[in-house]
Amino acid sequence: MRLNMAAVMLPLALAACAVGPTLDQRLSAYIGRSEGDLVAGLGVPLRSYETEGRRFLQFEQRSTIAVSQPDPFFWGPRYSVWNVPPASFAEVSCQITFALREQRVESFTLNGQGCR
C-alpha cells in the first residue's frame, strides 16, 4: 500500500511545484506583433520615444513582496518565539521597454528588481 501511495503522491508533489511562464516568456509573445496588439495587451505605455526610425514604449509593473524575517536569535529583547515581529513588505518595480520598427515589436528589455 505504501508503494501505491508514493506513486500517487509523487506526481501531485511535482505538479504543485510547477509554475507558469516567466515574464520573458510572456513578453516574447509580443515579438513581431503590432503596436496596437501590444497596447491592447499591456495597456497604455507610461512613456514613448522615437529616434532613427524606431519607437520605444515603456511600461511599468509594480508589485508588493514579503520581506524575509530576521533570524530569531537577533531579534533582541523585544521579541521572543511567542512575540514574532510584524511582517515586512517592500514594493518592487520592473520597467519594460519595447523597441518597435515599422509599427512591429522588434525586442524588449527589462530593468528592475521586480522583473520575474
Coordinates of C-alpha atoms in Angstrom, one line a residue:
M1 CA 0.0 0.0 0.0
R2 CA 2.8 2.4 0.7
L3 CA 4.2 1.9 -2.7
N4 CA 0.9 2.8 -4.3
M5 CA 0.5 5.9 -2.1
A6 CA 4.0 7.1 -3.1
A7 CA 3.1 6.5 -6.8
V8 CA 0.1 8.8 -6.3
M9 CA 1.8 11.5 -4.2
L10 CA 5.0 12.0 -6.3
P11 CA 3.1 13.3 -9.4
L12 CA 1.0 15.5 -7.1
A13 CA 4.0 16.9 -5.4
L14 CA 5.7 17.6 -8.7
A15 CA 2.6 19.3 -10.1
A16 CA 2.5 21.6 -7.0
C17 CA 6.0 22.8 -7.8
A18 CA 5.0 23.7 -11.4
V19 CA 4.9 27.5 -12.2
G20 CA 3.6 29.4 -15.1
P21 CA 5.6 31.0 -17.9
T22 CA 8.3 33.5 -16.9
L23 CA 8.0 37.2 -17.6
D24 CA 10.4 36.8 -20.5
Q25 CA 8.3 34.0 -22.0
R26 CA 5.1 36.1 -21.7
L27 CA 6.6 39.2 -23.3
S28 CA 8.3 37.2 -26.0
A29 CA 4.9 36.5 -27.4
Y30 CA 4.7 40.2 -28.5
I31 CA 7.8 40.0 -30.7
G32 CA 6.6 40.6 -34.3
R33 CA 3.2 41.8 -33.2
S34 CA 1.7 45.2 -34.0
E35 CA 1.9 48.2 -31.7
G36 CA -1.9 48.0 -31.3
D37 CA -1.7 44.4 -30.1
L38 CA 1.0 45.5 -27.6
V39 CA -1.1 48.3 -26.2
A40 CA -4.2 46.2 -26.2
G41 CA -2.4 43.5 -24.1
L42 CA -0.4 45.7 -21.7
G43 CA -2.3 49.0 -21.6
V44 CA -1.2 52.5 -22.5
P45 CA 2.6 52.9 -22.0
L46 CA 3.9 55.4 -19.5
R47 CA 6.4 56.9 -21.9
S48 CA 7.3 56.8 -25.6
Y49 CA 10.3 58.0 -27.6
E50 CA 11.1 58.0 -31.3
T51 CA 14.5 58.1 -32.9
E52 CA 16.1 56.9 -36.1
G53 CA 13.1 55.1 -37.3
R54 CA 12.4 53.3 -34.1
R55 CA 9.8 53.8 -31.5
F56 CA 10.3 52.9 -27.8
L57 CA 7.4 52.2 -25.5
Q58 CA 8.0 51.9 -21.7
F59 CA 5.6 50.1 -19.4
E60 CA 6.0 49.6 -15.6
Q61 CA 4.9 46.7 -13.5
R62 CA 4.8 47.2 -9.7
S63 CA 4.2 44.6 -7.0
T64 CA 4.5 44.2 -3.3
I65 CA 6.6 41.3 -1.9
A66 CA 7.0 39.9 1.6
V67 CA 10.5 40.5 3.0
S68 CA 12.0 37.6 4.9
Q69 CA 12.0 38.0 8.7
P70 CA 15.3 38.4 10.6
D71 CA 16.9 35.5 12.4
P72 CA 15.1 34.9 15.7
F73 CA 18.4 34.9 17.6
F74 CA 19.0 38.5 16.6
W75 CA 15.5 39.9 17.3
G76 CA 16.7 41.4 20.6
P77 CA 14.9 41.6 23.9
R78 CA 11.6 42.9 22.5
Y79 CA 10.9 39.7 20.5
S80 CA 10.7 36.0 21.5
V81 CA 9.4 32.9 19.9
W82 CA 5.9 33.9 21.1
N83 CA 6.2 37.5 20.2
V84 CA 7.0 37.5 16.5
P85 CA 8.0 40.8 14.8
P86 CA 5.5 42.2 12.4
A87 CA 5.6 41.2 8.7
S88 CA 7.6 43.4 6.4
F89 CA 6.7 44.3 2.9
A90 CA 8.5 46.1 0.1
E91 CA 7.4 47.5 -3.3
V92 CA 9.4 46.4 -6.3
S93 CA 9.1 47.5 -9.9
C94 CA 10.0 46.4 -13.3
Q95 CA 10.5 48.8 -16.3
I96 CA 9.7 47.1 -19.6
T97 CA 10.8 48.9 -22.7
F98 CA 9.7 47.6 -26.1
A99 CA 11.5 48.7 -29.3
L100 CA 9.3 48.9 -32.4
R101 CA 10.3 49.3 -36.1
E102 CA 7.7 49.9 -38.7
Q103 CA 5.0 49.5 -36.1
R104 CA 6.1 46.0 -35.2
V105 CA 7.7 44.9 -31.9
E106 CA 11.3 44.1 -32.5
S107 CA 12.7 43.5 -29.0
F108 CA 12.2 44.3 -25.3
T109 CA 14.4 45.0 -22.3
L110 CA 13.7 44.6 -18.6
N111 CA 15.1 46.7 -15.8
G112 CA 14.4 46.5 -12.0
Q113 CA 14.1 44.2 -9.0
G114 CA 10.5 43.2 -9.8
C115 CA 11.3 41.6 -13.2
R116 CA 10.5 38.0 -12.7

